Coordinates of C-alpha atoms in Angstrom, one line a residue:
Chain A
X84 CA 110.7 76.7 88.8
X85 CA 113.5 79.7 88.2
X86 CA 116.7 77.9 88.9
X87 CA 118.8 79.7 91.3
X88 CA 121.5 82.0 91.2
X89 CA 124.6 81.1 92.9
X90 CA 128.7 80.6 92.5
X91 CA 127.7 77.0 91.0
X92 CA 124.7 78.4 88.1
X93 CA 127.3 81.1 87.8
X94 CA 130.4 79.1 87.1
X95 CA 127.8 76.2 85.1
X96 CA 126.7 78.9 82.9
X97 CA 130.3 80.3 81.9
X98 CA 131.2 77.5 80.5
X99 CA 128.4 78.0 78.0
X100 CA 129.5 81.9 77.7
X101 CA 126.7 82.9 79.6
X102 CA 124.4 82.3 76.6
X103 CA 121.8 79.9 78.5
X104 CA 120.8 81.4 81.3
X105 CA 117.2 81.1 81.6
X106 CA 114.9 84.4 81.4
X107 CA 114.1 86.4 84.2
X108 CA 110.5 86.5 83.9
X109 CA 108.1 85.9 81.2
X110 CA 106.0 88.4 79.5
X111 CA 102.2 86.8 78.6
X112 CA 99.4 87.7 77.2
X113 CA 97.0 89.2 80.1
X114 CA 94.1 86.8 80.9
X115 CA 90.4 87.9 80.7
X116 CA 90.2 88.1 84.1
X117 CA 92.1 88.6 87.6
X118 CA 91.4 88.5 91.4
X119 CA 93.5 91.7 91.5
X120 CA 95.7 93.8 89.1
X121 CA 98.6 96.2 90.1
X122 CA 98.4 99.7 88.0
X123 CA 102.4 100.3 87.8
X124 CA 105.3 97.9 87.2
X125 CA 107.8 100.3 89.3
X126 CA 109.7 99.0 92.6
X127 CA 106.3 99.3 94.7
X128 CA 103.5 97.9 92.1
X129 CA 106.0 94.8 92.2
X130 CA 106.7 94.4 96.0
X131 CA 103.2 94.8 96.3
X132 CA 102.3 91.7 93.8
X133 CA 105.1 89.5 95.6
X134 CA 103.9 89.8 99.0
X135 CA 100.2 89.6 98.0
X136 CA 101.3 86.6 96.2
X137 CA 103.8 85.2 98.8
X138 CA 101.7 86.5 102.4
X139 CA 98.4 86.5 100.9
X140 CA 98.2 83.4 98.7
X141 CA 96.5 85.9 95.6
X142 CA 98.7 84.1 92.8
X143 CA 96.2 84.8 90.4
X144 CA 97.1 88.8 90.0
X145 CA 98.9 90.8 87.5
X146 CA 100.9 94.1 87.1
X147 CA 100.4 96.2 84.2
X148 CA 102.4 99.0 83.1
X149 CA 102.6 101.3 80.6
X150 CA 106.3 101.3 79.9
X151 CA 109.1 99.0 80.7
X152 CA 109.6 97.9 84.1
X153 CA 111.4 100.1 86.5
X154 CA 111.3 102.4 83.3
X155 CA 109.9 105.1 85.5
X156 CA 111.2 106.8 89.3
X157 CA 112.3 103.5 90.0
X158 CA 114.9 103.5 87.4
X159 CA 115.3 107.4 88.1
X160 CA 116.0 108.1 91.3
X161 CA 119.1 108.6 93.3
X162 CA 119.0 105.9 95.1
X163 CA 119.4 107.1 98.6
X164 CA 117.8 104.5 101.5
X165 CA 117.3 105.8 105.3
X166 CA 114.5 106.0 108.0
X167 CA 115.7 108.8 109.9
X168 CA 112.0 110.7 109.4
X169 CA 110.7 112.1 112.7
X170 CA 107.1 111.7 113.2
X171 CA 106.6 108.2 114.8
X172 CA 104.0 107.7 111.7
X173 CA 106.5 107.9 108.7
X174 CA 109.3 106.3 111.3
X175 CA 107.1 103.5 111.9
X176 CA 107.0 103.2 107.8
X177 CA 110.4 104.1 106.9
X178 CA 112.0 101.8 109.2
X179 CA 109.8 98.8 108.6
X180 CA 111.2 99.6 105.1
X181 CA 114.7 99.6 106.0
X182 CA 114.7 96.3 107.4
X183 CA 113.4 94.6 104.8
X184 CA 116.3 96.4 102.4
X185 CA 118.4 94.4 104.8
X186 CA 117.4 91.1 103.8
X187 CA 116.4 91.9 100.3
X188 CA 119.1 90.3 98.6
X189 CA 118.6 87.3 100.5
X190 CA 115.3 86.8 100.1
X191 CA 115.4 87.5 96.7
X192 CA 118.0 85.6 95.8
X193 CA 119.4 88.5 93.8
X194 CA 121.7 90.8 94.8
X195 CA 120.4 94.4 94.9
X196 CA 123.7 96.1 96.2
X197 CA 122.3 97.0 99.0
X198 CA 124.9 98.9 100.5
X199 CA 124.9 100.4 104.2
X200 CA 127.0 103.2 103.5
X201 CA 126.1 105.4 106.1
X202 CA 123.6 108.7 105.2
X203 CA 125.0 112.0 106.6
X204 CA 122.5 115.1 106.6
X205 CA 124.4 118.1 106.7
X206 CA 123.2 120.8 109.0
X207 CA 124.4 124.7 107.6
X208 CA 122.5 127.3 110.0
X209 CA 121.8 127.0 114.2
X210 CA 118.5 126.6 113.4
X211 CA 119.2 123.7 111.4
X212 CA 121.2 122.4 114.3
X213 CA 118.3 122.7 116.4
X214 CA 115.8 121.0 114.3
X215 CA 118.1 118.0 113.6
X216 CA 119.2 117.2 117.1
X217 CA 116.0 116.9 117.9
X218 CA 115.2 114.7 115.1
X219 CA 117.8 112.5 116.3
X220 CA 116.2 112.8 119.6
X221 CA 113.2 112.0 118.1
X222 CA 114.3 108.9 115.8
X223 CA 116.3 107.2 118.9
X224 CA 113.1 107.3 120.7
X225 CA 111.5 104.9 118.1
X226 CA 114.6 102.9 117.9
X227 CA 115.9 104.6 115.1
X228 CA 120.4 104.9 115.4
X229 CA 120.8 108.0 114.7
X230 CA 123.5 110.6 115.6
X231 CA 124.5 113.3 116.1
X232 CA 128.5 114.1 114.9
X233 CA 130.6 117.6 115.0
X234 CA 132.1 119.3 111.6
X235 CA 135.6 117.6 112.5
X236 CA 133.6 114.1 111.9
X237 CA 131.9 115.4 109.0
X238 CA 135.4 116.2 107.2
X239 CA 136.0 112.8 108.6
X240 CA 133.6 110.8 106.4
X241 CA 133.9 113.5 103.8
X242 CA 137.3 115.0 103.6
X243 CA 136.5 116.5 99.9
X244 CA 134.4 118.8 101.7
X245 CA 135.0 122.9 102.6
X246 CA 133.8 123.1 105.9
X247 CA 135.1 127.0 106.6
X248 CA 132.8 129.0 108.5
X249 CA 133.2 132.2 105.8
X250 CA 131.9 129.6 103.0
X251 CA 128.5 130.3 101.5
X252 CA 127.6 127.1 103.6
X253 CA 129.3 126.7 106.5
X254 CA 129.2 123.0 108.1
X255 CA 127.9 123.4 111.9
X256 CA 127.5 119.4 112.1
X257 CA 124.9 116.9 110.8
X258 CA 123.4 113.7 111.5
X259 CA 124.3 110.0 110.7
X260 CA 122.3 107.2 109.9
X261 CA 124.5 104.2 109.3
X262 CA 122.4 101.6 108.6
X263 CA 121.7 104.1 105.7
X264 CA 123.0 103.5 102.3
X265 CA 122.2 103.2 98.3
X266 CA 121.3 100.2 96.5
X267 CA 121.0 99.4 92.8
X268 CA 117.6 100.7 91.7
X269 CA 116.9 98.7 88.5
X270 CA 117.7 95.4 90.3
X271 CA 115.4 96.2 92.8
X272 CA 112.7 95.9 90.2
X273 CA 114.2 93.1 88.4
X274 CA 114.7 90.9 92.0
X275 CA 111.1 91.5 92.3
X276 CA 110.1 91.0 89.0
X277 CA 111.5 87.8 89.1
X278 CA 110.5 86.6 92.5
X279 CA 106.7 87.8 91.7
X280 CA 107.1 86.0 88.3
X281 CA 108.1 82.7 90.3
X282 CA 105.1 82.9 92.6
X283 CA 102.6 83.3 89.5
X284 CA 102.3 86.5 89.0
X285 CA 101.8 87.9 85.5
X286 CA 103.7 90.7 84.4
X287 CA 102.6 92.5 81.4
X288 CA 104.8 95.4 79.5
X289 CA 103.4 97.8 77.1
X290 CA 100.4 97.6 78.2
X291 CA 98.7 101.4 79.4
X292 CA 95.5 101.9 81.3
X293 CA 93.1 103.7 79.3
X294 CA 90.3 103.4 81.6
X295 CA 87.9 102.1 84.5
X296 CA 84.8 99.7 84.6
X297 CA 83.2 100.8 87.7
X298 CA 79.6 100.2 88.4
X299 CA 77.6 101.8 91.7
X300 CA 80.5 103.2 93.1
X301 CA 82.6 99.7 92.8
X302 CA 84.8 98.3 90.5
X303 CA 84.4 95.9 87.6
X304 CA 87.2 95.6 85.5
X305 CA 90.2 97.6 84.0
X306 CA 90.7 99.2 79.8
X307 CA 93.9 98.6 78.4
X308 CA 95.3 99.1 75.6
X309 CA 95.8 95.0 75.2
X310 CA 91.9 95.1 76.0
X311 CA 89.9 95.0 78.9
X312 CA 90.5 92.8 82.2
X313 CA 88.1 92.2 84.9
X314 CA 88.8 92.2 88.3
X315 CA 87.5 93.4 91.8
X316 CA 90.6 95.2 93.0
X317 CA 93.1 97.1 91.4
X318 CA 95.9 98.9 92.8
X319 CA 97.3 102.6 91.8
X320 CA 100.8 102.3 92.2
X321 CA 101.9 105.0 89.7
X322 CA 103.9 107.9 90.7
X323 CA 103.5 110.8 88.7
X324 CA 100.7 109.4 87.1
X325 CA 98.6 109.0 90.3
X326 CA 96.6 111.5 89.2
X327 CA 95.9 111.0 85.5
X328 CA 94.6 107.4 86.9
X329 CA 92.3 109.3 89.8
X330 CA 90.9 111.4 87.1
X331 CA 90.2 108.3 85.0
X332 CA 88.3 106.8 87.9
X333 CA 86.0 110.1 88.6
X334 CA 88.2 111.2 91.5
X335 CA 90.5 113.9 92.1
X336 CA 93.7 113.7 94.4
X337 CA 96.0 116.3 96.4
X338 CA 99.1 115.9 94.2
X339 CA 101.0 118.0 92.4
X340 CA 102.9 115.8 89.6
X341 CA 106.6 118.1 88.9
X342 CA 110.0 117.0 87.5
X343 CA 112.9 116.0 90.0
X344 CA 115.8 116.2 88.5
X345 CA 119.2 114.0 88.7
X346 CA 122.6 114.3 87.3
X347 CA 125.8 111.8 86.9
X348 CA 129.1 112.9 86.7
X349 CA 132.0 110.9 84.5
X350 CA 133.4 108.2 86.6
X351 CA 136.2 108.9 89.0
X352 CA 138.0 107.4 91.8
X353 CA 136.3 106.5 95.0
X354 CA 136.3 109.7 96.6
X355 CA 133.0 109.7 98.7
X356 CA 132.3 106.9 100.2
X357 CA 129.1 107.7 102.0
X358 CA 125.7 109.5 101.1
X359 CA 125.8 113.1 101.6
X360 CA 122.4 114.9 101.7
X361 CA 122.6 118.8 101.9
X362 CA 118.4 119.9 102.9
X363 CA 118.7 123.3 102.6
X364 CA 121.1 124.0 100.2
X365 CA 119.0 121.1 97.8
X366 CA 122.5 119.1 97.3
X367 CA 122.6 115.2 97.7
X368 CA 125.4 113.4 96.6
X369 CA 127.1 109.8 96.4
X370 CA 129.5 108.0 94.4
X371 CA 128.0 104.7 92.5
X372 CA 130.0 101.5 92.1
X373 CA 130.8 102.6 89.1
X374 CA 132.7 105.5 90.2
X375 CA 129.9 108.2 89.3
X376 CA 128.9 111.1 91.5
X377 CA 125.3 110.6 91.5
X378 CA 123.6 113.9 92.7
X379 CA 119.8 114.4 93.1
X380 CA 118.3 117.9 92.7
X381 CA 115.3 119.9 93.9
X382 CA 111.8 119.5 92.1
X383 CA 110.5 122.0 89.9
X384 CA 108.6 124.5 91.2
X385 CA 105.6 124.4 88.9
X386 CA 103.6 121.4 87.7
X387 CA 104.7 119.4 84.7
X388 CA 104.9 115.9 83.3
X389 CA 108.4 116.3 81.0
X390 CA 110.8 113.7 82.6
X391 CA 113.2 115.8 82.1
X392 CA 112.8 119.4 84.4
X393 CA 114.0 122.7 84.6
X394 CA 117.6 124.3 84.3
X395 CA 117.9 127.5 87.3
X396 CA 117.2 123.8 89.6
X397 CA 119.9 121.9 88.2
X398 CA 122.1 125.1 88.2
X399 CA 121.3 126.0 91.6
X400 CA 122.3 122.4 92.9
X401 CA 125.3 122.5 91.0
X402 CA 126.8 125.6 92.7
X403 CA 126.5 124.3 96.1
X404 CA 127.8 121.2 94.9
X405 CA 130.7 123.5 93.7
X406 CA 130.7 125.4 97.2
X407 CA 130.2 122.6 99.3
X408 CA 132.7 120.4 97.1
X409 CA 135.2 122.6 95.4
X410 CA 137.2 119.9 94.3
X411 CA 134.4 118.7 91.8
X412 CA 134.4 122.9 90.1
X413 CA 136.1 120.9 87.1
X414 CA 134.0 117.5 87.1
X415 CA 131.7 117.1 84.0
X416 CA 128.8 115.6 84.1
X417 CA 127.5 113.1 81.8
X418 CA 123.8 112.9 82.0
X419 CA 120.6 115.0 83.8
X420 CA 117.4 113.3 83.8
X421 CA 113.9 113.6 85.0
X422 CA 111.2 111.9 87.0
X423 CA 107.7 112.8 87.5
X424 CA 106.7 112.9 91.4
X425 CA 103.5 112.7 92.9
X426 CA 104.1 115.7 95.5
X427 CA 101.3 115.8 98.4
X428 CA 100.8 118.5 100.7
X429 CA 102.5 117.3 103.1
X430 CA 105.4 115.4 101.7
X431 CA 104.2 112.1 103.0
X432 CA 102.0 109.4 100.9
X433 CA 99.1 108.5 100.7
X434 CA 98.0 105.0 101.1
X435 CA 95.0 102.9 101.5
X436 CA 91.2 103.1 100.8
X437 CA 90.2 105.4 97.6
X438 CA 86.9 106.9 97.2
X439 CA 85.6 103.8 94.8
X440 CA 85.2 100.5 96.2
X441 CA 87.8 97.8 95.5
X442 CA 90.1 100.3 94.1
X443 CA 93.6 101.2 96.4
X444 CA 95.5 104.1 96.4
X445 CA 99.4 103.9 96.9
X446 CA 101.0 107.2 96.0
X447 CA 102.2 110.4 97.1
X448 CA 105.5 109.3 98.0
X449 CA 106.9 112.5 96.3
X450 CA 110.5 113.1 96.6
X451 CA 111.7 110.0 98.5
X452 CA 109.8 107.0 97.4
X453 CA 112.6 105.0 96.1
X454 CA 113.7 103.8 100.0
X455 CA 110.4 103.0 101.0
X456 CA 109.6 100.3 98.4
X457 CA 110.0 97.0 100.0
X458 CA 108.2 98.3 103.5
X459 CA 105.4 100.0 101.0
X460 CA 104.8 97.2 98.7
X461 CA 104.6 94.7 101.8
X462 CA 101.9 97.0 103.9
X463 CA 99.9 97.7 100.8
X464 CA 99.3 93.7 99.7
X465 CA 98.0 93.6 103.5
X466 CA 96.2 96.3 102.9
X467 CA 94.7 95.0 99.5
X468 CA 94.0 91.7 100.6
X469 CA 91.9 92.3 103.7
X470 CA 90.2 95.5 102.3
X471 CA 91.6 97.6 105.1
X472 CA 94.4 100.1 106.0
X473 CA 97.3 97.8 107.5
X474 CA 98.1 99.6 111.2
X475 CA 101.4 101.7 109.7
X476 CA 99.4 102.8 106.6
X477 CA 96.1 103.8 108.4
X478 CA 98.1 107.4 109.4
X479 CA 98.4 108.1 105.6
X480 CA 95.0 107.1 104.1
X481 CA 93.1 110.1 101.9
X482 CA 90.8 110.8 104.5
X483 CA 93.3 113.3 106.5
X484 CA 93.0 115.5 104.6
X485 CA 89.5 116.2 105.3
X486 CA 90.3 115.2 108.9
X487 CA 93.3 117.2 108.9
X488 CA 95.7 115.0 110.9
X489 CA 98.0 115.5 108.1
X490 CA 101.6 113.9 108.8
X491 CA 103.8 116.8 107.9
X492 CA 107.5 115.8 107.4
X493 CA 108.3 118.6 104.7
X494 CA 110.9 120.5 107.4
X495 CA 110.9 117.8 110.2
X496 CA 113.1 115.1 108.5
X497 CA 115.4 116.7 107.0
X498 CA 113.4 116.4 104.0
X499 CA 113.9 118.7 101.0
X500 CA 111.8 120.1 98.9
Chain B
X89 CA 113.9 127.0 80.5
X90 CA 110.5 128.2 80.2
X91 CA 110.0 131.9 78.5
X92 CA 107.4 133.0 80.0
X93 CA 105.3 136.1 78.2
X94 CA 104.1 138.2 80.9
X95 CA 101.3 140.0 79.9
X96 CA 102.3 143.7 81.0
X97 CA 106.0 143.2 80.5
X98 CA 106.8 140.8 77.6
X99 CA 109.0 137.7 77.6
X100 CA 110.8 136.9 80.6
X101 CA 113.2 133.7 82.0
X102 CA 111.0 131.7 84.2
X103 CA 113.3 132.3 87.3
X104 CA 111.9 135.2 87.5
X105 CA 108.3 134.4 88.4
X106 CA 106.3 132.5 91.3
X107 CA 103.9 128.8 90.5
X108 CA 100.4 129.9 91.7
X109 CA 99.6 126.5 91.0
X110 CA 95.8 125.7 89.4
X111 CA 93.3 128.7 88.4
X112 CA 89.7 129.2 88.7
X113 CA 89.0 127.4 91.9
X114 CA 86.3 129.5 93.2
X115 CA 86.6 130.5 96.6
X116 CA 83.7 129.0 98.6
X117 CA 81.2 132.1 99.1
X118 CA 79.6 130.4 102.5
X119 CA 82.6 129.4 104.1
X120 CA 80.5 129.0 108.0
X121 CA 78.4 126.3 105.9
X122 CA 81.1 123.9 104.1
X123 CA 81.8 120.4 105.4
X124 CA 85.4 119.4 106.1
X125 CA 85.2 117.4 103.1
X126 CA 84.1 120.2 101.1
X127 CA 87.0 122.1 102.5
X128 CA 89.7 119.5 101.6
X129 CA 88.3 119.6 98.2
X130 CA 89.2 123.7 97.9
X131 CA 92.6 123.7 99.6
X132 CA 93.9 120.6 98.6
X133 CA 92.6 118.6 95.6
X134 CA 93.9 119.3 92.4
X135 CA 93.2 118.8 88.6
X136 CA 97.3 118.5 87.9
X137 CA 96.3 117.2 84.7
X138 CA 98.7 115.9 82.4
X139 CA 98.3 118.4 79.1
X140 CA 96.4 121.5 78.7
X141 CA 96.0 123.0 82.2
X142 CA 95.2 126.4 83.3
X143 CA 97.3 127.8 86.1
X144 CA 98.0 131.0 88.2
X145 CA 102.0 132.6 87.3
X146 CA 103.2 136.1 89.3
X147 CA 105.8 138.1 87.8
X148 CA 107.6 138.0 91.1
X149 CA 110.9 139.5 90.1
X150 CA 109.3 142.2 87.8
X151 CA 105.8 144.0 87.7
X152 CA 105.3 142.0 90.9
X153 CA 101.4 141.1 89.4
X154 CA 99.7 138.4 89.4
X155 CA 98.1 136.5 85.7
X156 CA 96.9 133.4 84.4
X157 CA 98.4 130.9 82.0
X158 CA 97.4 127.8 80.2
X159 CA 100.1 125.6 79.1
X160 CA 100.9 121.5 78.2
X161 CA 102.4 120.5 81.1
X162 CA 104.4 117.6 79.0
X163 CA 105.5 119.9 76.3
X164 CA 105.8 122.8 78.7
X165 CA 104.2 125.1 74.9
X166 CA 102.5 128.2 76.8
X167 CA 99.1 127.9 75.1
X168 CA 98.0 131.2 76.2
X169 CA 98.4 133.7 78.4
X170 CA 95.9 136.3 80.2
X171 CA 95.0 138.5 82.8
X172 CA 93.3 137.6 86.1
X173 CA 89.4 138.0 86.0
X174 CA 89.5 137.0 81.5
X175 CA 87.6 134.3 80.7
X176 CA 90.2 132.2 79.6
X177 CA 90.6 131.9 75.6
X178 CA 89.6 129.1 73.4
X179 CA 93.0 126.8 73.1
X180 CA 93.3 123.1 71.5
X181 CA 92.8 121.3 74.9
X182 CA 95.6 118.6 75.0
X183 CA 95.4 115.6 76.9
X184 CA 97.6 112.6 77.2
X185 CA 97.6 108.9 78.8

């Protein structure tokens, strides 16, 4: 039984110099057999192991990853969290999502700095003005808030902002989401670590997938590099690496895996207090709690596997930054980084059935995965533990893409890239 | 920064060229008879293998013409480069976990 953190453990445990708090989770030795394994210790391979654990009484189940946990876009991302999508599919998703985010912390008993910040998407043209009012038309009709504020608002919630019509990128308005906001990415996989960990679930590090055991179509049993494990259903919960894994099975996916790139600046004073998100100029910006500038840039525009991308993108991101921003022409930033995303065709993910039995695919989610894990993780243990597409994942199984019902939120949410 | 050797005008910055994205898929030649599963597998699947992969490049911002390139795509090392229509040349085919 984890003991619980609170005011009490934490005072208790000072007076020991915080020496004797008990671990987090434990790290075993896999067994020689599972009723299910989770490809991918990231936010949604472990959301996915809670709730199958917690909703669907599979305690006997473990996540397996390559790396460290969160090590990969969990860990990389910018953090941003929203469900102002328009299509009533990835709304449905997104905003299930976002109300879990706000009871996470809670539930978890671990605080995840959830914070509802507000997210404000910035529209530069008229024909972005068109397009987002009627996304904000669009999300209030599924229940979404979402709304619609004028450039004096804008330098409002952002007064570091140059909002002067004979700018390179002239402010006409943009939308607000408050329930919108960041939260603290690595604690997101270490709240669910832990919680899974408490339920039973095994969690085992260092441990890379090397191959498949299927037999007629179904299968048998996972390679590892810590040997093999048998088990009837395995989840792909990997990112990038979606498709390395499909290949490994004898299936190909529509994913493109490319570098998106993020930057932090030196610390500063509060100075923006919400998220800023720029689509068309590829500019997304928000201050942590530590007083960074965390800004997320576009993905690469060719196909690669580096973790750490290409420089004309983060140059490109950092003269709008400059344009949009001048006061930060002087900031220095202090690190860029990678991740690898699994971009689909149609910037939504893919989720559900895969072409071999018992096997589940949970990927795609591109650019903007990061605020979708606790809504992702909790419809794919449904899915997973009743061998079907829960309701809000059935729009995004593999199958439309021969169908061609394809859910296309590139340009309609306000999403880049 | 990838440096990019174009094969009709030499080295070049990779801003200056377009992603053409995998090579040698092979245009159905009975379109009329394919299946909408055979369709999805020419316009959408894709290798995107992680290592050696073979991959279409235009020199956008210079000769404007279209080539084929193989490259690691975790080391981002340009294997080899050649022109459309080539058999592609013999390269140490890299692949990773």
């Amino acid at each position: 039984m984890k003991s619980r953190y609170s005011i009490f453990s934490l005072a208790r445990n000072a007076l020991s110099y915080h020496e004797k708090w008990p671990q987090a989770w434990r790290s075993p030795e896999p067994k020689k057999s599972y009723d299910a394994v989770i490809v991918g210790g990231g936010g949604h391979g472990l959301v996915t192991a809670y709730y199958l654990a917690k909703e669907h009484g599979l305690t006997n189940i473990a996540v397996i990853e390559k790396g460290w946990l969160g090590g990969g876009n969990t860990g990389r991302n910018t953090t941003i969290v929203r469900s102002n999508y328009m299509w009533d599919e990835s709304a449905a998703l997104y905003e299930h999502s976002l109300k879990l985010w706000e009871k996470m912390s809670k539930e978890l008993n671990y605080n995840v700095m959830f914070s509802q910040r507000g997210v404000l998407n910035l529209a530069h043209t008229l024909n972005e003005v068109r397009i987002t009012k009627r996304r904000i038309n669009a999300n209030r009709l599924n229940g979404i808030d979402s709304e619609w504020i004028e450039p004096e608002q804008v330098k409002e919630w952002i007064p570091l902002i140059d909002l002067r019509a004979k700018g390179r990128y002239p402010v006409f308005g943009g939308s607000l989401q408050r329930r919108g906001g960041t939260a603290r990415h690595d604690a997101v996989a270490w709240g669910y670590a832990r919680a899974a960990d408490a339920l039973g679930v095994d969690i085992i590090q260092q441990c890379a997938v090397e191959g498949f055991d299927i037999e007629d179509g179904e299968v048998k049993g996972v390679r590892t590099s810590k040997g093999t494990i048998q088990t009837k259903k395995v989840g792909i919960v990997v990112a990038g690496h979606a498709g390395v894994i499909a290949n490994m099975a004898g299936f190909k996916l529509p994913i493109n895996s490319r570098p998106l790139q993020a930057l932090v600046s030196e610390p500063v004073k509060p100075c923006v207090h919400c998220v800023v998100m720029s689509g068309a100029v590829h500019a997304y910006i928000s201050q942590s709690d530590k007083g960074e500038l965390v800004i997320g840039a576009g993905a690469d525009s060719y196909n690669g596997y580096s973790q750490w991308g290409s420089n004309p993108v983060t140059e490109d991101t950092l003269a709008a930054i400059c344009e949009l921003y001048p006061m930060f022409r002087r900031m220095r930033m202090m690190r860029q980084w990678g991740g690898v995303v699994d971009i689909s065709p149609d910037a939504s993910p893919i989720m559900g059935l895969s072409p071999v039995k018992g096997m589940y695919l949970n990927c795609g989610w591109g650019t903007g995965g990061f605020k979708a894990t606790p809504g992702s993780g909790h419809i794919f243990a449904d899915t997973m533990a009743h061998d079907r597409p829960h309701p809000i994942a059935e729009p995004f199984a593999l199958d439309r893409f021969k169908t061609g019902f394809l859910v296309d939120e590139h340009a309609a949410a306000g999403v880049a890239h | 920064m990838l440096l990019i050797p174009c094969p009709y005008c030499g080295a070049r910055a990779e801003n200056e060229f377009g992603y053409g994205g995998e090579a040698h898929k092979v245009r159905p030649e009975t379109p009329e008879n394919l299946s909408d599963g055979q369709w999805a597998d020419y316009v959408f699947m894709q290798k995107n293998t992680k290592g050696t992969y073979h991959e279409r490049w235009v020199h956008s911002q210079g000769c404007r013409r279209w080539f084929n390139v193989i490259r690691d795509t975790l080391t981002n090392e340009i294997q080899a480069v050649y022109e459309m229509g080539e058999t592609p040349p013999e390269v140490d085919t890299k692949t990773y976990l």
